[in-house]
């Protein structure tokens, strides 16, 4: 009995070959090739005493705990079982060869010199990935997902989204830190629409640039383990936007479409140790975040080129009707612009328009003014007239006359738009008691 | 004022009472100017004429708004900002009152009313105001019957033709000749005791312009030989309109 060293090829000869083999001989060879190979044995020369069922002399071949046959005889013999050019291939990396010769090789008193055999073996790569090559019938596949054979071995790989585990065989869903930065895309539970694995702690993060708002749309089918009485006790799909939870979902009714109003969305998918639901799939899109439609605070406010929709980085300009001032708090503005910010708010609040007030009219020395309009205020379009203290003074006006109007610029102006007020000049030579002679 | 009457309040609202070198008169122009005679500021032959105009303005007293001297004083002085003396006036020449005209600018404009109103100046083209016999009125706080008056008086006098004025002046045969220039006119009577006198200097001779219905100052009480002994002599305002307007403005 000899252990054949682990070589990739070799030769096995019967004892004394090519001389006739001795009688009463049992020789055993255990062929062992490296792992990842199988043994392929071929007889180059085979000459043994033929007998019925190879009772006398024989070569027995065994591999993988199975008999591959018992052989004897010589080419052309009517009895025996000559292997011919048959290839003996093991399923494993071992093959057992046993030679047995009985006490004689006489045939009708004549010694016939049987030479024995010469066999060659070689190590043939085992394609571990071929299920037909399984050593045992109930042997499990070598790889859970993908098997890759190479000479002398094989390795496994996994589907996208799965990670090969330490046993180099099984694949576990890899979804704990999935990051999405494109403007739109798809995300789903592992293996969707096939049932999702158990014991998942998936975290899908959508991170877009500021100013964008993510919209989620659930596709069909939507199926997450649930319970009729208790809300999502087994598996949960949680959606968070900017750290704030939007909702927790399970069941078979799709959540439909969700507007997150955020550029940062996290989707957590937690599963327990069992279940057979098909999972979920989301198509996400993004658009510039929207700001509220600007609305004037009063009827004197004008929003230039009002648009039906305002989004991030859009702006609007506000002005007032003639005779009104733009006011922000107590401050008068020359202009106003508001920009839609990344968080969907306007960077300034809508201002208001206040009627222009010209203030008190300039007092006229040696005269006075009176309001023409009933309201008697100093607001835009109010009117006053100046007069002098007659008969001692007379009024001298510009070409614009003595009537002044509160203008849109906040000044009192005459009919010619001039701000200079009239003057009261002395009336000369008009005594109240002129000399009148009575006596003649 | 000799031979005159007491003025009612509101009849001569332009009348000013001045106190610079003794009592004098003046007339309100506009709401901040007093027209008066230069010699009330720089008397002829006075020793203290070396004082500056600024100093004189500081010390000048001007009263407006009443016919009674006591009331005028009670009502208070109107401070003077500046004094303008006509450049033709020569205080050292005691023979000539040519250029006897001055303007006082008040510091603060006065509020006009029934008792304070300005006098008008004549139109440059109208010379009829000086025609022989043209009646005018002069008011003043000057001497009346040897006593200085405490009330405003007025007298009605006719303007006199230049020849008559000169003729009368020539007849007086004074040792010291006095110039009757073209910038003067005379008014009054030779025998009627109605005239202006000391203390009336600076007051204005006024006539009623019937076309406009306004009283117009045509002269300034300037000089005379005694009082009510003949004609009185007045600065002819018509000849000084450009000078006046140049100072007070076109208003």
XYZ file of C-alpha atoms in Angstrom:
691
model
C 0.000 0.000 0.000
C 1.445 3.253 -0.933
C 0.301 6.765 -0.706
C 0.799 8.358 -4.010
C 2.250 11.809 -3.374
C 0.043 14.789 -4.287
C 1.151 15.364 -7.765
C -0.782 16.567 -10.697
C 0.063 13.531 -12.734
C 1.690 10.194 -12.340
C 2.087 6.616 -13.390
C 1.009 3.442 -11.671
C 2.465 0.123 -12.596
C 1.575 -3.262 -11.445
C 4.335 -4.994 -9.525
C 7.272 -6.006 -11.744
C 5.727 -4.401 -14.746
C 6.520 -4.850 -17.593
C 7.536 -8.281 -16.318
C 4.697 -10.545 -15.353
C 3.301 -9.763 -12.028
C 3.821 -12.061 -9.160
C 1.208 -14.312 -7.743
C -0.451 -13.756 -4.442
C 0.054 -10.098 -4.648
C -2.117 -7.317 -3.279
C -1.015 -3.860 -4.124
C -2.864 -0.713 -3.209
C -2.421 2.758 -4.506
C -4.214 5.812 -3.046
C -4.012 8.566 -5.532
C -4.380 12.043 -3.999
C -4.312 15.141 -6.107
C -4.540 18.711 -4.713
C -7.836 20.157 -3.696
C -9.737 21.608 -6.602
C -8.819 18.778 -8.879
C -10.247 15.380 -9.668
C -8.346 12.278 -10.605
C -8.521 10.994 -14.121
C -7.021 7.575 -14.579
C -6.419 5.783 -17.859
C -4.843 2.373 -18.466
C -2.191 2.475 -21.099
C -1.555 -1.216 -20.888
C -3.726 -3.751 -19.201
C -2.999 -7.479 -19.199
C -4.402 -9.503 -16.363
C -5.608 -13.053 -16.082
C -9.163 -13.011 -17.314
C -11.774 -14.724 -15.272
C -15.436 -14.645 -14.787
C -16.294 -11.557 -12.772
C -12.562 -11.109 -12.395
C -12.541 -13.602 -9.642
C -8.921 -14.503 -9.934
C -6.786 -11.461 -10.693
C -8.219 -7.999 -10.807
C -7.785 -4.307 -10.434
C -10.417 -2.599 -8.350
C -10.938 1.097 -8.647
C -12.726 3.158 -6.021
C -13.374 6.808 -5.658
C -15.755 9.004 -3.627
C -16.769 5.912 -1.645
C -17.992 4.307 -4.771
C -16.661 1.361 -6.767
C -15.769 2.404 -10.213
C -15.300 -1.204 -11.286
C -13.308 -4.397 -11.096
C -11.221 -5.151 -14.102
C -9.240 -8.042 -15.474
C -8.441 -9.805 -18.762
C -6.568 -8.833 -21.800
C -7.529 -7.258 -25.082
C -9.553 -9.723 -27.066
C -10.314 -12.044 -24.175
C -13.859 -13.303 -24.045
C -14.008 -13.258 -20.289
C -12.953 -10.718 -17.908
C -13.571 -6.982 -17.943
C -10.924 -5.082 -19.806
C -10.999 -1.343 -19.064
C -9.876 -0.502 -22.543
C -9.262 3.228 -22.921
C -11.858 4.182 -20.437
C -11.213 7.251 -18.351
C -11.812 6.804 -14.711
C -12.659 10.168 -13.163
C -13.250 10.776 -9.558
C -15.544 13.380 -8.141
C -13.169 14.195 -5.380
C -9.458 14.552 -5.337
C -8.758 10.887 -4.393
C -8.861 7.561 -6.114
C -8.140 4.152 -4.645
C -6.529 1.471 -6.782
C -6.184 -2.090 -5.612
C -4.443 -4.922 -7.471
C -5.003 -8.497 -6.514
C -3.360 -11.589 -8.017
C -4.242 -15.100 -6.966
C -1.914 -18.035 -6.450
C -1.342 -18.924 -10.138
C -1.756 -17.929 -13.719
C -2.030 -21.417 -15.258
C -4.411 -22.271 -17.945
C -4.655 -26.024 -18.562
C -1.277 -26.486 -16.901
C 0.368 -23.748 -18.893
C 1.698 -20.730 -17.079
C 0.670 -17.686 -18.881
C 2.742 -14.642 -18.118
C 0.397 -11.801 -17.584
C 2.301 -8.584 -17.579
C 0.010 -6.547 -15.448
C -0.890 -2.959 -16.141
C 0.448 0.481 -16.704
C -1.842 3.304 -15.813
C -1.518 7.078 -15.951
C -3.392 9.488 -13.853
C -3.668 13.213 -14.040
C -5.239 15.890 -11.958
C -8.044 17.540 -13.796
C -9.459 20.812 -12.640
C -12.690 20.399 -10.851
C -15.349 22.928 -11.894
C -16.772 23.430 -8.503
C -19.384 25.725 -9.929
C -21.026 22.998 -11.980
C -23.719 21.475 -9.789
C -23.321 18.223 -11.664
C -19.902 17.948 -10.148
C -21.186 17.895 -6.639
C -19.519 15.148 -4.660
C -22.720 14.349 -2.828
C -26.246 14.564 -4.043
C -27.449 16.754 -1.256
C -24.349 18.880 -1.292
C -25.314 22.563 -1.187
C -24.104 24.955 -3.926
C -20.634 26.202 -3.403
C -21.747 29.871 -3.651
C -24.953 31.560 -2.632
C -24.954 33.923 -5.593
C -22.201 33.638 -8.167
C -19.535 30.943 -8.523
C -16.353 31.505 -10.472
C -14.220 28.483 -11.280
C -10.520 28.566 -11.950
C -7.864 25.897 -12.265
C -7.488 24.360 -8.927
C -10.201 26.243 -7.208
C -13.132 28.598 -7.306
C -14.386 31.725 -5.645
C -17.780 33.254 -4.955
C -19.203 36.691 -5.551
C -22.517 38.380 -4.814
C -25.184 40.346 -6.544
C -25.043 44.104 -6.488
C -26.027 45.320 -3.101
C -24.811 42.184 -1.349
C -21.582 41.496 0.414
C -19.716 38.189 0.517
C -19.529 37.025 4.056
C -16.595 35.535 5.916
C -17.409 32.022 4.824
C -16.734 33.112 1.243
C -19.944 31.481 0.287
C -22.927 33.384 1.573
C -24.043 36.873 0.557
C -25.661 39.358 2.800
C -27.495 42.446 1.618
C -25.278 45.503 1.848
C -27.499 48.427 2.506
C -26.359 50.034 5.700
C -24.901 53.160 4.088
C -26.223 53.629 0.625
C -25.681 57.160 -0.640
C -27.511 58.788 -3.526
C -26.345 62.124 -4.865
C -27.854 62.242 -8.322
C -30.783 64.490 -9.058
C -33.047 61.489 -9.530
C -32.861 57.757 -9.171
C -34.305 54.574 -7.850
C -33.891 52.732 -4.575
C -35.478 49.564 -3.372
C -35.355 46.899 -0.745
C -32.750 44.174 -1.389
C -33.764 41.571 -3.971
C -36.902 43.567 -4.888
C -39.405 42.411 -6.076
C -38.248 39.161 -4.575
C -38.785 38.873 -0.839
C -36.292 40.884 1.120
C -33.844 39.199 3.460
C -34.294 39.110 7.180
C -32.319 41.034 9.790
C -31.811 44.037 7.638
C -30.613 47.424 8.862
C -30.726 49.348 5.633
C -30.051 53.057 5.467
C -30.489 54.864 2.196
C -29.391 58.492 2.176
C -30.257 60.998 -0.472
C -28.024 64.045 -0.341
C -28.487 66.780 -2.878
C -27.228 70.312 -3.019
C -29.000 72.957 -1.005
C -32.040 74.443 -2.578
C -33.343 71.210 -4.008
C -36.395 69.386 -2.730
C -36.688 65.623 -2.974
C -39.940 63.982 -4.042
C -40.502 60.286 -3.400
C -42.834 58.110 -5.397
C -43.504 54.545 -4.341
C -43.860 52.038 -7.136
C -45.870 48.837 -7.150
C -45.709 46.345 -5.616
C -45.396 47.643 -2.090
C -45.315 44.939 0.520
C -43.855 45.073 4.022
C -44.768 42.790 6.862
C -47.368 44.342 9.100
C -49.982 43.579 11.707
C -53.638 44.380 11.733
C -53.793 45.747 15.234
C -50.318 46.975 15.907
C -48.617 49.499 13.678
C -45.559 48.044 11.950
C -44.378 45.703 14.673
C -42.229 43.495 12.474
C -40.634 45.406 9.666
C -40.576 49.182 9.232
C -39.815 51.616 6.502
C -39.034 55.001 8.016
C -38.582 58.190 6.062
C -36.769 61.149 7.579
C -36.090 64.567 6.130
C -33.390 66.656 7.672
C -33.590 64.585 10.837
C -37.329 64.941 11.135
C -39.409 61.801 10.695
C -41.967 62.132 7.941
C -43.558 58.734 8.434
C -43.267 55.024 9.222
C -44.729 52.673 6.665
C -45.608 49.016 6.289
C -48.412 46.941 4.900
C -49.566 46.577 1.351
C -50.933 49.999 0.698
C -48.416 52.168 -1.066
C -47.712 55.582 0.547
C -47.929 57.066 -2.932
C -46.001 60.301 -3.397
C -44.278 62.249 -0.663
C -42.923 65.770 -0.905
C -40.089 66.105 1.563
C -39.257 69.820 1.085
C -35.712 68.906 1.928
C -32.478 68.195 0.115
C -31.479 65.585 2.694
C -33.624 62.477 3.013
C -32.926 59.255 4.907
C -34.820 56.030 4.357
C -34.428 53.362 7.026
C -35.573 49.835 6.382
C -35.543 47.498 9.361
C -36.578 43.874 9.140
C -36.897 41.190 11.706
C -35.813 37.569 11.528
C -38.601 36.314 9.315
C -41.015 37.298 6.595
C -41.884 36.792 3.040
C -42.874 40.218 1.756
C -41.717 41.535 -1.555
C -40.477 44.854 -0.312
C -40.645 48.270 -1.893
C -39.223 50.450 -4.607
C -38.998 54.247 -4.745
C -38.340 56.575 -7.565
C -37.003 59.840 -6.277
C -36.793 63.087 -8.160
C -35.740 66.556 -7.212
C -36.502 70.046 -8.164
C -35.608 73.438 -6.846
C -37.369 74.043 -3.596
C -40.361 76.295 -3.823
C -41.052 79.453 -1.911
C -44.534 80.647 -0.987
C -46.283 82.748 -3.575
C -45.637 86.420 -2.688
C -48.789 88.249 -1.715
C -49.015 92.033 -1.424
C -49.856 93.341 2.001
C -52.020 96.144 0.682
C -53.654 97.426 -2.467
C -50.868 99.904 -3.166
C -48.128 97.326 -3.482
C -46.955 96.236 -6.931
C -45.057 92.998 -7.470
C -43.189 93.312 -10.720
C -43.740 90.492 -13.244
C -45.481 88.205 -10.785
C -44.720 84.584 -11.612
C -46.959 81.569 -10.998
C -44.100 79.751 -9.297
C -41.031 80.794 -7.334
C -38.184 78.444 -6.634
C -34.759 78.520 -5.050
C -32.729 81.516 -6.230
C -35.737 83.160 -7.842
C -36.492 86.682 -6.714
C -39.196 89.260 -6.949
C -39.115 93.047 -6.937
C -41.687 95.183 -5.159
C -42.608 98.782 -5.745
C -45.479 101.016 -4.739
C -48.046 102.952 -6.665
C -47.350 106.600 -7.249
C -47.720 108.531 -4.058
C -46.772 105.665 -1.778
C -43.519 104.806 -0.056
C -42.030 101.361 0.408
C -41.711 100.698 4.102
C -39.925 97.941 5.986
C -40.723 98.427 9.607
C -40.167 102.116 10.151
C -37.601 102.407 7.462
C -38.345 103.859 4.072
C -36.876 101.866 1.229
C -35.734 102.990 -2.172
C -36.211 99.530 -3.561
C -37.037 96.002 -2.463
C -35.955 92.592 -3.665
C -36.536 89.232 -1.989
C -34.703 86.038 -2.911
C -35.993 82.484 -2.442
C -33.592 80.705 -0.107
C -32.437 77.127 0.025
C -34.851 76.341 2.826
C -37.900 77.498 0.902
C -38.329 80.825 2.652
C -37.922 84.370 1.378
C -34.892 86.160 2.711
C -37.013 89.267 3.454
C -40.612 89.708 4.456
C -43.021 91.498 2.170
C -42.841 95.252 2.753
C -45.844 97.522 2.857
C -46.713 100.710 1.056
C -47.539 103.822 2.999
C -49.022 106.923 1.534
C -46.501 109.710 1.019
C -46.722 112.400 3.625
C -45.332 115.808 2.794
C -45.317 116.967 6.357
C -46.618 120.293 7.461
C -46.575 122.924 4.745
C -44.058 125.686 5.161
C -45.514 128.525 7.130
C -45.941 131.699 5.165
C -44.542 134.722 6.928
C -47.262 137.308 7.317
C -49.706 134.858 5.828
C -51.258 131.451 6.263
C -52.381 128.379 4.370
C -55.577 126.405 4.447
C -56.401 122.914 3.266
C -58.535 122.686 0.186
C -59.462 119.034 0.577
C -61.871 117.949 3.250
C -59.530 115.474 4.891
C -57.150 118.345 5.695
C -54.070 116.141 5.966
C -50.574 116.213 4.555
C -50.874 113.065 2.497
C -50.254 112.589 -1.174
C -52.520 114.729 -3.357
C -53.698 116.900 -0.510
C -54.044 120.549 -1.513
C -53.496 123.808 0.268
C -53.674 127.441 -0.736
C -51.627 130.261 0.650
C -52.940 133.697 1.434
C -51.475 136.768 3.048
C -52.658 138.904 5.918
C -54.590 141.370 3.923
C -54.855 144.299 3.509
C -51.399 144.901 4.945
C -49.678 142.299 2.741
C -50.283 141.102 -0.747
C -49.272 137.697 -2.113
C -46.612 137.322 -4.745
C -46.496 133.862 -6.309
C -44.491 132.140 -8.979
C -46.106 131.192 -12.258
C -47.468 128.125 -10.519
C -49.902 130.108 -8.417
C -50.849 129.937 -4.762
C -52.227 126.383 -4.720
C -49.857 123.661 -3.593
C -50.248 119.929 -3.817
C -48.478 117.174 -1.876
C -46.474 115.461 -4.580
C -45.390 111.841 -4.892
C -41.869 112.981 -4.017
C -43.043 114.121 -0.601
C -42.852 117.851 -1.231
C -45.464 120.542 -1.558
C -45.356 121.872 -5.094
C -47.320 124.466 -7.033
C -49.013 123.956 -10.384
C -45.618 124.182 -12.095
C -44.039 121.668 -9.799
C -42.031 124.279 -7.945
C -41.469 124.031 -4.210
C -40.871 127.727 -3.540
C -43.768 129.141 -1.595
C -45.232 132.566 -2.288
C -44.149 135.668 -0.439
C -46.231 138.193 1.421
C -45.065 141.666 0.581
C -46.100 144.854 2.333
C -48.851 146.917 0.836
C -47.695 150.511 0.820
C -49.605 153.753 1.005
C -52.931 152.376 2.214
C -53.601 153.764 5.650
C -56.676 152.427 7.394
C -57.633 155.987 8.330
C -56.595 158.143 5.396
C -56.840 161.860 5.812
C -60.156 163.155 4.515
C -60.737 166.842 4.657
C -64.186 167.969 5.582
C -63.766 171.739 5.895
C -63.456 173.554 2.668
C -45.334 170.678 12.854
C -46.645 174.198 12.956
C -50.271 174.963 12.202
C -51.158 171.344 11.935
C -53.568 168.881 13.449
C -53.262 165.833 15.597
C -53.044 162.700 13.598
C -55.345 159.783 14.264
C -53.908 156.382 14.650
C -53.788 154.657 11.308
C -53.618 157.885 9.271
C -49.808 157.948 8.976
C -48.890 154.370 9.798
C -45.477 154.767 8.116
C -44.397 157.457 10.548
C -41.317 156.557 12.567
C -39.896 158.364 15.588
C -36.125 158.320 15.648
C -33.666 159.179 18.374
C -30.136 159.286 17.055
C -28.967 162.825 17.506
C -32.044 164.278 19.076
C -35.579 163.717 17.856
C -36.216 162.976 14.259
C -38.651 161.295 12.001
C -38.627 158.647 9.377
C -40.881 156.584 7.134
C -41.278 152.849 6.885
C -40.409 151.305 3.532
C -41.421 147.692 3.066
C -41.243 145.896 6.418
C -37.674 146.561 7.486
C -36.391 149.895 6.146
C -36.682 153.414 7.514
C -36.243 156.310 5.102
C -34.961 159.402 6.846
C -32.720 162.434 6.476
C -28.982 161.960 6.579
C -28.487 164.912 8.849
C -30.431 163.182 11.604
C -27.538 160.702 11.682
C -24.660 163.033 10.860
C -25.755 166.563 11.844
C -24.057 169.378 10.033
C -20.921 170.613 11.835
C -21.260 168.152 14.684
C -18.037 167.270 16.503
C -18.910 163.642 17.142
C -19.316 162.695 13.471
C -16.220 160.463 13.830
C -18.346 157.669 15.272
C -18.734 154.727 12.937
C -22.008 153.815 11.302
C -21.945 150.463 13.080
C -21.696 152.231 16.378
C -24.516 154.581 15.435
C -26.652 151.654 14.321
C -26.041 150.005 17.656
C -27.196 153.075 19.504
C -30.023 154.204 17.246
C -33.604 154.227 18.522
C -36.502 153.728 16.147
C -40.131 153.578 17.219
C -43.187 152.635 15.204
C -46.859 152.020 15.656
C -48.371 154.898 17.643
C -49.147 158.569 17.564
C -48.129 159.252 21.154
C -44.469 159.496 22.024
C -44.969 157.921 25.425
C -46.802 154.975 23.936
C -44.176 154.605 21.277
C -41.515 154.350 23.914
C -43.563 151.791 25.795
C -44.002 149.676 22.732
C -40.254 149.382 22.468
C -37.399 150.144 20.207
C -36.792 148.527 16.807
C -33.047 147.740 16.683
C -31.088 148.882 13.657
C -28.787 146.491 11.792
C -27.187 148.880 9.329
C -27.218 152.559 8.283
C -26.780 153.776 4.723
C -25.950 157.453 4.152
C -26.131 158.831 0.646
C -22.608 159.415 -0.627
C -23.506 162.969 -1.776
C -24.265 164.050 1.763
C -21.429 166.064 3.312
C -21.911 166.757 7.010
C -19.078 169.221 6.948
C -20.678 171.405 4.318
C -23.059 173.561 6.251
C -24.157 175.337 3.103
C -25.619 172.378 1.384
C -28.160 169.728 2.330
C -27.727 168.021 -0.952
C -28.012 164.226 -0.576
C -29.826 164.611 2.703
C -31.198 161.089 2.605
C -30.422 157.911 4.534
C -31.762 154.419 5.037
C -31.876 152.428 8.258
C -32.171 148.663 8.000
C -34.005 147.194 10.961
C -32.657 144.010 12.469
C -36.034 142.353 12.453
C -38.909 142.874 10.018
C -41.958 144.499 11.543
C -45.387 142.961 11.424
C -47.683 145.205 9.496
C -51.037 146.216 10.750
C -53.406 149.168 10.975
C -50.836 151.278 12.790
C -47.693 150.086 11.018
C -47.732 150.205 7.232
C -45.139 151.293 4.698
C -45.289 154.322 2.427
C -45.000 153.920 -1.306
C -42.250 155.379 -3.433
C -43.121 157.403 -6.493
C -43.130 156.069 -10.001
C -40.010 157.172 -11.805
C -41.977 158.715 -14.645
C -44.384 160.723 -12.565
C -43.185 164.267 -11.988
C -46.613 165.780 -11.373
C -46.152 165.180 -7.655
C -43.789 168.169 -7.592
C -45.903 170.517 -9.695
C -46.569 173.929 -8.252
C -49.521 173.772 -5.859
C -49.628 169.987 -5.626
C -50.888 169.387 -2.102
C -49.219 167.006 0.186
C -49.169 166.057 3.834
C -46.295 166.046 6.246
C -46.447 164.449 9.658
C -43.979 164.620 12.481
C -43.205 164.712 16.189
C -41.281 167.984 15.875
C -41.595 171.345 17.520
C -45.005 172.972 17.703
C -45.267 176.484 19.077
C -41.817 176.264 20.683
C -42.566 172.987 22.404
C -41.597 169.632 21.181
C -44.672 167.629 20.505
C -45.682 164.504 22.376
C -48.211 163.588 19.720
C -47.978 163.075 16.024
C -49.113 166.114 14.113
C -49.652 166.653 10.440
C -50.003 169.638 8.139
C -51.160 170.036 4.576
C -48.769 171.970 2.379
C -48.521 172.728 -1.299
C -45.454 172.003 -3.366
C -43.968 175.181 -4.823
C -42.415 175.834 -8.192
C -38.630 175.864 -8.193
C -38.402 179.461 -9.341
C -40.474 180.613 -6.451
C -38.341 178.658 -4.038
C -35.150 180.129 -5.481
C -36.561 183.564 -5.663
C -37.604 183.531 -2.077
C -34.297 182.089 -1.037
C -32.436 184.803 -2.877
C -34.515 187.431 -1.087
C -33.460 186.265 2.283
C -29.905 187.712 1.808
C -28.311 185.460 4.356
C -24.709 185.901 5.255
C -24.197 182.256 4.665
C -25.514 181.133 1.310
C -27.495 177.884 1.213
C -27.661 175.662 -1.805
C -31.020 174.820 -3.337
C -30.071 171.867 -5.522
C -32.104 170.053 -8.097
C -32.339 167.200 -5.649
C -34.617 169.333 -3.470
C -38.016 170.920 -3.697
C -39.772 173.391 -1.451
C -43.289 173.455 -0.105
C -45.414 175.554 2.170
C -46.605 179.132 2.404
C -44.939 182.472 2.650
C -47.396 183.935 5.075
C -49.568 181.146 6.421
C -48.102 179.718 9.593
C -48.081 176.162 8.474
C -44.764 174.452 8.193
C -42.505 171.725 9.441
C -39.918 172.447 12.078
C -37.090 171.007 14.190
C -37.791 167.477 15.172
C -39.696 166.789 11.967
C -36.516 166.153 9.984
C -36.556 162.756 8.294
C -40.344 162.595 8.170
C -41.771 162.297 4.684
C -43.809 164.584 2.516
C -46.620 162.440 1.083
C -49.139 162.930 -1.692
C -52.121 160.816 -2.660
C -51.735 159.194 -6.050
C -55.331 159.279 -7.178
C -54.661 156.854 -10.014
C -53.606 154.088 -7.671
C -55.226 155.304 -4.517
C -51.968 155.041 -2.664
C -50.041 157.545 -0.597
C -46.625 158.188 -2.013
C -43.566 159.737 -0.326
C -42.251 162.498 -2.532
C -39.950 164.314 -0.101
C -38.047 164.164 3.180
C -38.152 167.024 5.660
C -34.680 168.489 5.294
C -34.088 172.193 6.079
C -35.580 175.618 6.266
C -34.865 179.157 7.420
C -36.670 179.297 10.724
C -40.090 177.651 10.901
C -43.278 178.998 9.306
C -41.358 181.989 8.022
C -41.503 180.890 4.458
C -41.035 177.753 2.470
C -39.638 174.545 3.849
C -37.143 172.487 1.848
C -37.404 168.769 1.210
C -35.156 166.138 -0.285
C -36.622 165.167 -3.677
C -37.093 161.403 -3.360
C -37.776 161.000 -7.074
C -34.081 161.696 -7.729
C -32.925 159.029 -5.338
C -35.058 156.068 -6.408
C -32.181 154.206 -8.005
C -30.073 154.627 -4.889
C -32.938 153.490 -2.666
C -33.827 150.491 -4.798
C -30.178 149.578 -5.038
C -30.100 149.184 -1.293
C -33.524 147.855 -0.396
C -34.006 145.782 -3.539
C -36.675 145.822 -6.170
C -39.323 144.674 -3.692
